[in-house]
Amino acid sequence: ADAFTVAGRTFASRLLVGTGKYADLDETDAAITASGAEIVTLAIRRTPALTDPEARKTRNLLDVVPPEKYTLLPNTAGCYTAKDAVRTCRMARELLDGHNLVKLEVIGDEKTLYPDVSETLVAARELIADGFDVMVYTSDDPIVARRLEDIGCCAIMPLAGPIGSGLGIQNRYNVVEIVEHANVPVLVDAGVGTASDAAIAMELGCDGVLLNTAIANADKPVLMAQAMRHAVIAGRQAYLAGRMPRRRYASASSPMTNLPF
Amino acid sequence: ADAFTVAGRTFASRLLVGTGKYADLDETDAAITASGAEIVTLAIRRTPALTDPEARKTRNLLDVVPPEKYTLLPNTAGCYTAKDAVRTCRMARELLDGHNLVKLEVIGDEKTLYPDVSETLVAARELIADGFDVMVYTSDDPIVARRLEDIGCCAIMPLAGPIGSGLGIQNRYNVVEIVEHANVPVLVDAGVGTASDAAIAMELGCDGVLLNTAIANADKPVLMAQAMRHAVIAGRQAYLAGRMPRRRYASASSPMTNLPF
Amino acid sequence: ADAFTVAGRTFASRLLVGTGKYADLDETDAAITASGAEIVTLAIRRTPALTDPEARKTRNLLDVVPPEKYTLLPNTAGCYTAKDAVRTCRMARELLDGHNLVKLEVIGDEKTLYPDVSETLVAARELIADGFDVMVYTSDDPIVARRLEDIGCCAIMPLAGPIGSGLGIQNRYNVVEIVEHANVPVLVDAGVGTASDAAIAMELGCDGVLLNTAIANADKPVLMAQAMRHAVIAGRQAYLAGRMPRRRYASASSPMTNLPF
Amino acid sequence: ADAFTVAGRTFASRLLVGTGKYADLDETDAAITASGAEIVTLAIRRTPALTDPEARKTRNLLDVVPPEKYTLLPNTAGCYTAKDAVRTCRMARELLDGHNLVKLEVIGDEKTLYPDVSETLVAARELIADGFDVMVYTSDDPIVARRLEDIGCCAIMPLAGPIGSGLGIQNRYNVVEIVEHANVPVLVDAGVGTASDAAIAMELGCDGVLLNTAIANADKPVLMAQAMRHAVIAGRQAYLAGRMPRRRYASASSPMTNLPF
């Protein structure tokens, strides 16, 4: 079928989710289950169960997303330098018994949470040299995306909009540029606000979508998780199905070029 | 569950489809089945099986969408006057043993296939007086939509874009205005080009989506039919789930009002 | 030069302005002067100077926009029926010594202030039969626009967005459809919020733009009036100059059709 | 008045233009004159008059834009590495008698002509250390823009869309982010296709706009140059005037947040 492979692992679901901002562990559990996600990202620095053995003694996030059932994707949210991000990844690998798949984020600004692409390039090189499989959060700059692929990142994860904004895909041109040139999976990471945003990302040719706030901050997170599951499938199928051409009129064959709509 | 009721009939699916532009009856069959649609619209004047008993002697459209299995929605595509549309509906009712649910279209222009709302109002009044249940194709003018509801139409079906154009929803403002004021179902009819367009229509609060070309003219119609099925569910669930607010930044609570994005 | 003719009168400026919502007569005066407008519209029912001889005894709106200097365009704002609008126009003609140029508005909803196109058609027919030159406020429905031209309106004035909303042009497709088929001037009336909105209206091929709130409710109305003056000229010149084609790349000649941006 | 200062020089016009793609020197002359531009950018590698003394013996580009009349802005178009760009700037300074104002471009991809921001940062550092005033072409990444300002660039020039594409501003969010945080002038460079695009850039708060293809590739370049002149003024005045708030209805004060239009 239409499986998706990253870093040698193959998945049926193209929706990746996070674990932040939920009311409690039960809601986290219900929403993630409803989403159908197989890959779940966790902020290393904000997940005590990952870094503090004490935290594992009571019910914790790893009970909700057990490594036996999910592919964990530890991420470096909150790191502002390459050095910090690399150290954080190494800590996670140690605590997770050698797990070497990570999502690299080197943040450049605390408001937009946009990446610092220079530091991201430095950290990616170092992590890859150290044996990590690096899925990388980046801007939507196609030149930077190519560079990150060239140095060995196993997935490119451009932002669609600011993390936690729900503003949707700001620049379709750049997403298409990245998708068309990439030889590794491209996943939209950040900016999705509602189901149609996720569908659009997939229709642009992305291999997957990662999101968190859009589910966790919906009025009904579990129902929104279901919506996202359907939306990613819908967008993927529409991409593979080859959409009809846009036309000014049903009957006419006048070219659409240069029409202002 | 989240059922949808129109003219006293209740449906699980909120995706309505047409039968035009397919390669052959087999493709029509496969695509409609994949869409999960329960209501299928047929152009009375272009469906020989509806108007010519001879046409029923060999395999025909009614074998693909048998009235026992689907709710047929005969439509007046190709009618340019109220008189013509009314006569066409009466003919269909006679041929379909008293079936009185119709989709009224009175076309005003052969290129855009936009409705003539004046003639549509005249035809709707006459058909309702004559006992028809009228689902009505109209422009996205909220005032006209209200008038059509006032005279007794059982569903308002504004265009999102020109029929067969695939341009998507041109005016979200008007769709929201119509939805918020209507007490009968509102279904986007025309203009949907790909899955995300259908999801957006549902997220705006529409009760359903009717489409044909977006499936029939996709490179792979059956796969696109599946995409549309998921898209309508995704959009509906996202609407019911209550999407997260749009924010400029994840952390800040600055109002979005007046920001140009 | 590039003059604009309506109802036999020719104008250099393609920006028409209203007189509402200003702080006082001085601001009205300064803003209208700065706009360079030659046609000024006044709401008959809200302009005491038009309907009450007493009101002309002290400084009033007609001192700011004297008929010797401006072409007055009395409008029927606030009228909700054809009958009301026709009566209001007749009253204005009497009070303005036979002035027969009017802007017809028949409002259908007090929130959106959208037109009631059915009543508008009735009123337009009656006013034209009675010798008025009717510039008509309407929805952006191209079929209704054609009908209004057919019955003799001397200018078609589709809304770009709701009156007083500043939301900009909601449906470029419809504006282009109206422009391409019209043989009388088409002016965008309502919805303009800032200078670029006015420029876009002109680039779509409109003959002019009418606005009021965008100037009167700007922080600095007089400066915004200047901005609008330049914007209308810019948009008109860009339309006449024939813009460059949209291209995906500077160098390539790949068609833009079906690209999602 | 509302002057614009960069690298210690003050200008009345906020429209900067290039010299490429014109039919001949006369058209170049007429268009640049009509644009009212005071700063003109020239590609060092494509302007023989800048690099080859022989080329100055006959009528050449420097006759059309004499340094006595215009502020020349030599640019490094066609350079793909920092080293190349630095060498090209030094050559231009020598040939132009010590002129040290340059526009730095380090291109990362020959199709999109997007910048390579890593190489751009390297080149900017080196040029600034060598005494150049560097106006810098960059992506719309706000973090990179801040870095370029931090190292001493005298103007930040984010692309609105791909060079020569005419696609308009792809990401308003990023342009606003850059503008709000910058303490040096921000000028949109690349992507403008028609007058309203330039107006929008200015309304977003940019200090100026640089464009070339939109004028040179219009059907009537001189008329489009006039359009751009008016558009930049219109956008600037609208920005300073403070636009009216966007509202759903003229009368109501309901917040616009979370409305889908």
Coordinates of C-alpha atoms in Angstrom, one line a residue, chain C residues 3-258:
Chain C
A3 CA -11.1 60.0 -19.0
F4 CA -14.0 58.2 -17.5
T5 CA -17.5 58.9 -18.8
V6 CA -20.8 58.1 -17.1
A7 CA -24.2 59.3 -18.1
G8 CA -22.7 61.6 -20.6
R9 CA -20.5 63.4 -18.1
T10 CA -16.7 63.0 -18.3
F11 CA -14.3 63.0 -15.4
A12 CA -10.5 62.9 -14.9
S13 CA -10.7 61.2 -11.5
R14 CA -11.8 57.6 -11.1
L15 CA -12.2 57.8 -7.3
L16 CA -15.7 58.6 -6.0
V17 CA -16.1 59.3 -2.3
G18 CA -18.9 59.6 0.3
T19 CA -19.4 62.1 3.0
G20 CA -20.3 59.9 6.1
K21 CA -18.5 59.2 9.3
Y22 CA -16.2 62.3 9.4
A23 CA -15.5 64.2 12.6
D24 CA -16.8 67.4 11.3
L25 CA -17.3 69.4 8.1
D26 CA -13.8 70.7 8.1
E27 CA -12.4 67.2 8.0
T28 CA -14.9 66.2 5.4
D29 CA -13.8 69.1 3.3
A30 CA -10.1 68.4 3.7
A31 CA -10.4 64.7 3.0
I32 CA -12.6 65.1 -0.1
T33 CA -10.3 67.8 -1.5
A34 CA -7.3 65.6 -0.9
S35 CA -8.9 62.6 -2.6
G36 CA -9.2 64.6 -5.9
A37 CA -12.7 63.1 -6.3
E38 CA -15.1 64.9 -8.7
I39 CA -18.2 62.8 -7.9
V40 CA -19.4 62.8 -4.3
T41 CA -22.2 60.6 -3.1
L42 CA -24.6 61.7 -0.3
A43 CA -27.2 59.7 1.5
I44 CA -30.4 61.5 0.8
R45 CA -32.0 60.5 4.0
R46 CA -29.0 61.4 6.1
T47 CA -28.2 64.7 4.6
P48 CA -30.5 67.3 6.1
A49 CA -29.2 69.9 3.6
L50 CA -30.8 67.9 0.8
T51 CA -34.2 67.5 2.4
D52 CA -34.7 70.3 4.8
P53 CA -34.4 74.0 3.6
E54 CA -33.9 75.0 7.2
A55 CA -30.6 73.0 7.2
R56 CA -29.2 75.2 4.5
K57 CA -29.3 78.3 6.5
T58 CA -26.1 77.5 8.4
R59 CA -22.9 75.9 7.2
N60 CA -23.8 72.5 5.8
L61 CA -22.6 69.6 3.6
L62 CA -23.5 71.4 0.4
D63 CA -21.1 74.2 1.4
V64 CA -18.3 71.6 1.5
V65 CA -19.4 69.9 -1.8
P66 CA -21.1 72.6 -3.7
P67 CA -22.9 71.4 -6.8
E68 CA -21.0 74.0 -8.9
K69 CA -17.8 72.2 -8.1
Y70 CA -18.7 68.6 -7.7
T71 CA -21.0 66.2 -9.4
L72 CA -23.4 65.2 -6.6
L73 CA -24.6 61.6 -6.5
P74 CA -27.5 61.4 -4.2
N75 CA -28.0 57.8 -3.0
T76 CA -30.8 55.8 -1.4
A77 CA -28.9 54.4 1.6
G78 CA -31.3 53.2 4.2
C79 CA -34.0 52.2 1.8
Y80 CA -35.2 48.6 2.1
T81 CA -37.8 48.5 -0.6
A82 CA -38.1 49.5 -4.2
K83 CA -41.0 51.8 -3.4
D84 CA -39.0 53.5 -0.7
A85 CA -35.9 54.0 -3.0
V86 CA -38.0 55.3 -5.9
R87 CA -39.8 57.8 -3.6
T88 CA -36.5 58.9 -2.1
C89 CA -34.9 59.5 -5.5
R90 CA -37.9 61.6 -6.6
M91 CA -37.7 63.7 -3.5
A92 CA -34.0 64.4 -4.1
R93 CA -34.6 65.3 -7.8
E94 CA -37.2 67.8 -6.7
L95 CA -34.9 69.4 -4.0
L96 CA -32.0 69.5 -6.4
D97 CA -33.8 71.3 -9.2
G98 CA -34.2 68.3 -11.5
H99 CA -30.8 66.6 -10.9
N100 CA -31.5 63.2 -12.2
L101 CA -28.2 61.3 -11.6
V102 CA -28.7 58.9 -8.6
K103 CA -27.0 56.0 -7.0
L104 CA -29.7 53.4 -6.3
E105 CA -29.3 51.2 -3.2
V106 CA -32.0 48.9 -2.0
I107 CA -30.7 47.2 1.1
G108 CA -31.6 43.7 2.0
D109 CA -30.0 43.2 5.4
E110 CA -29.1 45.8 8.1
K111 CA -25.9 44.0 9.2
T112 CA -24.2 43.2 5.9
L113 CA -26.0 46.1 4.1
Y114 CA -26.0 43.8 1.1
P115 CA -28.4 44.7 -1.6
D116 CA -31.8 43.1 -2.2
V117 CA -31.2 42.4 -5.9
S118 CA -34.9 41.6 -6.7
E119 CA -36.1 44.9 -5.2
T120 CA -33.1 46.7 -6.9
L121 CA -34.2 45.4 -10.3
V122 CA -37.8 46.7 -9.7
A123 CA -36.6 50.1 -8.5
A124 CA -34.1 50.4 -11.4
R125 CA -36.8 49.8 -14.0
E126 CA -39.1 52.3 -12.5
L127 CA -36.5 55.0 -12.0
I128 CA -35.1 54.6 -15.6
A129 CA -38.7 54.8 -16.9
D130 CA -39.1 58.0 -15.0
G131 CA -36.0 59.6 -16.6
F132 CA -33.3 59.0 -14.0
D133 CA -29.7 58.1 -14.7
V134 CA -29.2 55.2 -12.4
M135 CA -25.8 54.1 -11.1
V136 CA -26.7 50.9 -9.2
Y137 CA -25.2 49.3 -6.1
T138 CA -25.5 45.5 -6.5
S139 CA -24.0 42.2 -5.4
D140 CA -21.1 40.8 -7.4
D141 CA -23.5 38.4 -9.2
P142 CA -22.5 38.7 -12.9
I143 CA -26.0 37.6 -14.1
V144 CA -27.7 40.3 -12.0
A145 CA -25.2 42.8 -13.2
R146 CA -26.0 42.0 -16.8
R147 CA -29.7 42.3 -16.1
L148 CA -29.2 45.7 -14.6
E149 CA -27.3 46.9 -17.6
D150 CA -30.0 45.5 -19.9
I151 CA -32.7 47.5 -18.3
G152 CA -30.7 50.7 -18.7
C153 CA -28.5 51.4 -15.7
C154 CA -25.7 53.7 -16.6
A155 CA -23.1 52.2 -14.2
I156 CA -22.9 48.9 -12.4
M157 CA -21.5 49.2 -8.9
P158 CA -20.8 45.7 -7.4
L159 CA -19.8 45.4 -3.8
A160 CA -16.2 44.2 -3.2
G161 CA -17.1 43.3 0.4
P162 CA -19.7 44.4 2.9
I163 CA -20.2 48.2 3.2
G164 CA -18.0 49.6 6.0
S165 CA -16.1 46.4 6.5
G166 CA -12.8 47.2 5.0
L167 CA -12.4 43.5 4.1
G168 CA -11.2 44.2 0.6
I169 CA -12.3 42.3 -2.6
Q170 CA -13.8 39.0 -1.6
N171 CA -14.4 37.6 -5.1
R172 CA -12.1 38.6 -7.9
Y173 CA -13.6 36.1 -10.2
N174 CA -17.0 37.8 -10.1
V175 CA -15.5 41.3 -10.5
V176 CA -13.6 40.2 -13.6
E177 CA -16.7 38.5 -15.0
I178 CA -18.8 41.7 -14.6
V179 CA -16.1 43.9 -16.1
E180 CA -15.5 41.7 -19.1
H181 CA -19.2 41.6 -20.1
A182 CA -20.2 45.2 -19.2
N183 CA -20.7 47.9 -21.8
V184 CA -21.3 50.6 -19.1
P185 CA -18.8 51.6 -16.4
V186 CA -18.2 49.2 -13.6
L187 CA -17.2 50.7 -10.2
V188 CA -16.4 48.8 -7.1
D189 CA -18.6 50.1 -4.4
A190 CA -18.1 49.0 -0.8
G191 CA -15.5 46.8 0.9
V192 CA -12.3 48.8 0.2
G193 CA -10.2 49.0 3.4
T194 CA -6.9 50.4 2.3
A195 CA -5.0 51.7 -0.7
S196 CA -4.0 48.3 -2.2
D197 CA -7.6 47.2 -2.2
A198 CA -8.5 50.2 -4.4
A199 CA -5.5 49.5 -6.7
I200 CA -6.5 45.8 -7.0
A201 CA -10.1 46.9 -8.0
M202 CA -8.6 49.0 -10.8
E203 CA -6.2 46.3 -11.9
L204 CA -9.1 44.0 -12.3
G205 CA -10.4 46.4 -14.9
C206 CA -12.9 48.4 -13.0
D207 CA -13.6 51.9 -14.3
G208 CA -13.6 53.4 -10.8
V209 CA -13.9 52.9 -7.1
L210 CA -16.3 54.4 -4.6
L211 CA -15.4 54.5 -1.0
N212 CA -16.1 56.3 2.2
T213 CA -15.3 54.5 5.5
A214 CA -11.7 53.6 4.4
I215 CA -10.9 57.3 4.4
A216 CA -13.2 58.5 7.1
N217 CA -12.2 55.8 9.6
A218 CA -8.5 55.9 9.0
D219 CA -6.4 57.3 11.8
K220 CA -5.5 60.2 9.5
P221 CA -8.3 60.6 7.0
V222 CA -6.7 63.3 4.9
L223 CA -3.5 61.3 4.4
M224 CA -5.6 58.2 3.5
A225 CA -7.5 60.3 1.0
Q226 CA -4.2 61.1 -0.7
A227 CA -3.2 57.4 -0.6
M228 CA -6.5 56.5 -2.3
R229 CA -6.0 59.1 -5.0
H230 CA -2.6 57.6 -5.8
A231 CA -3.8 54.0 -5.5
V232 CA -6.6 54.5 -8.0
I233 CA -4.2 56.1 -10.5
A234 CA -1.6 53.3 -9.8
G235 CA -4.2 50.5 -10.4
R236 CA -5.6 52.2 -13.5
Q237 CA -2.1 52.7 -15.0
A238 CA -1.1 49.1 -14.2
Y239 CA -4.2 47.8 -15.9
L240 CA -3.5 49.9 -19.0
A241 CA 0.2 49.0 -18.9
G242 CA -0.5 45.3 -19.1
R243 CA 1.2 43.5 -16.2
M244 CA 4.0 40.9 -16.7
P245 CA 2.8 37.3 -16.7
R246 CA 3.0 35.4 -13.4
R247 CA 5.8 32.8 -13.7
R248 CA 7.1 30.1 -11.5
Y249 CA 10.7 31.0 -12.4
A250 CA 12.2 34.0 -14.1
S251 CA 14.0 31.9 -16.6
A252 CA 11.6 29.1 -17.4
S253 CA 8.5 29.2 -19.5
S254 CA 6.7 26.4 -17.7
P255 CA 3.0 27.2 -17.6
M256 CA 1.5 28.4 -14.3
T257 CA -1.7 26.4 -14.8
N258 CA -2.5 24.1 -11.9

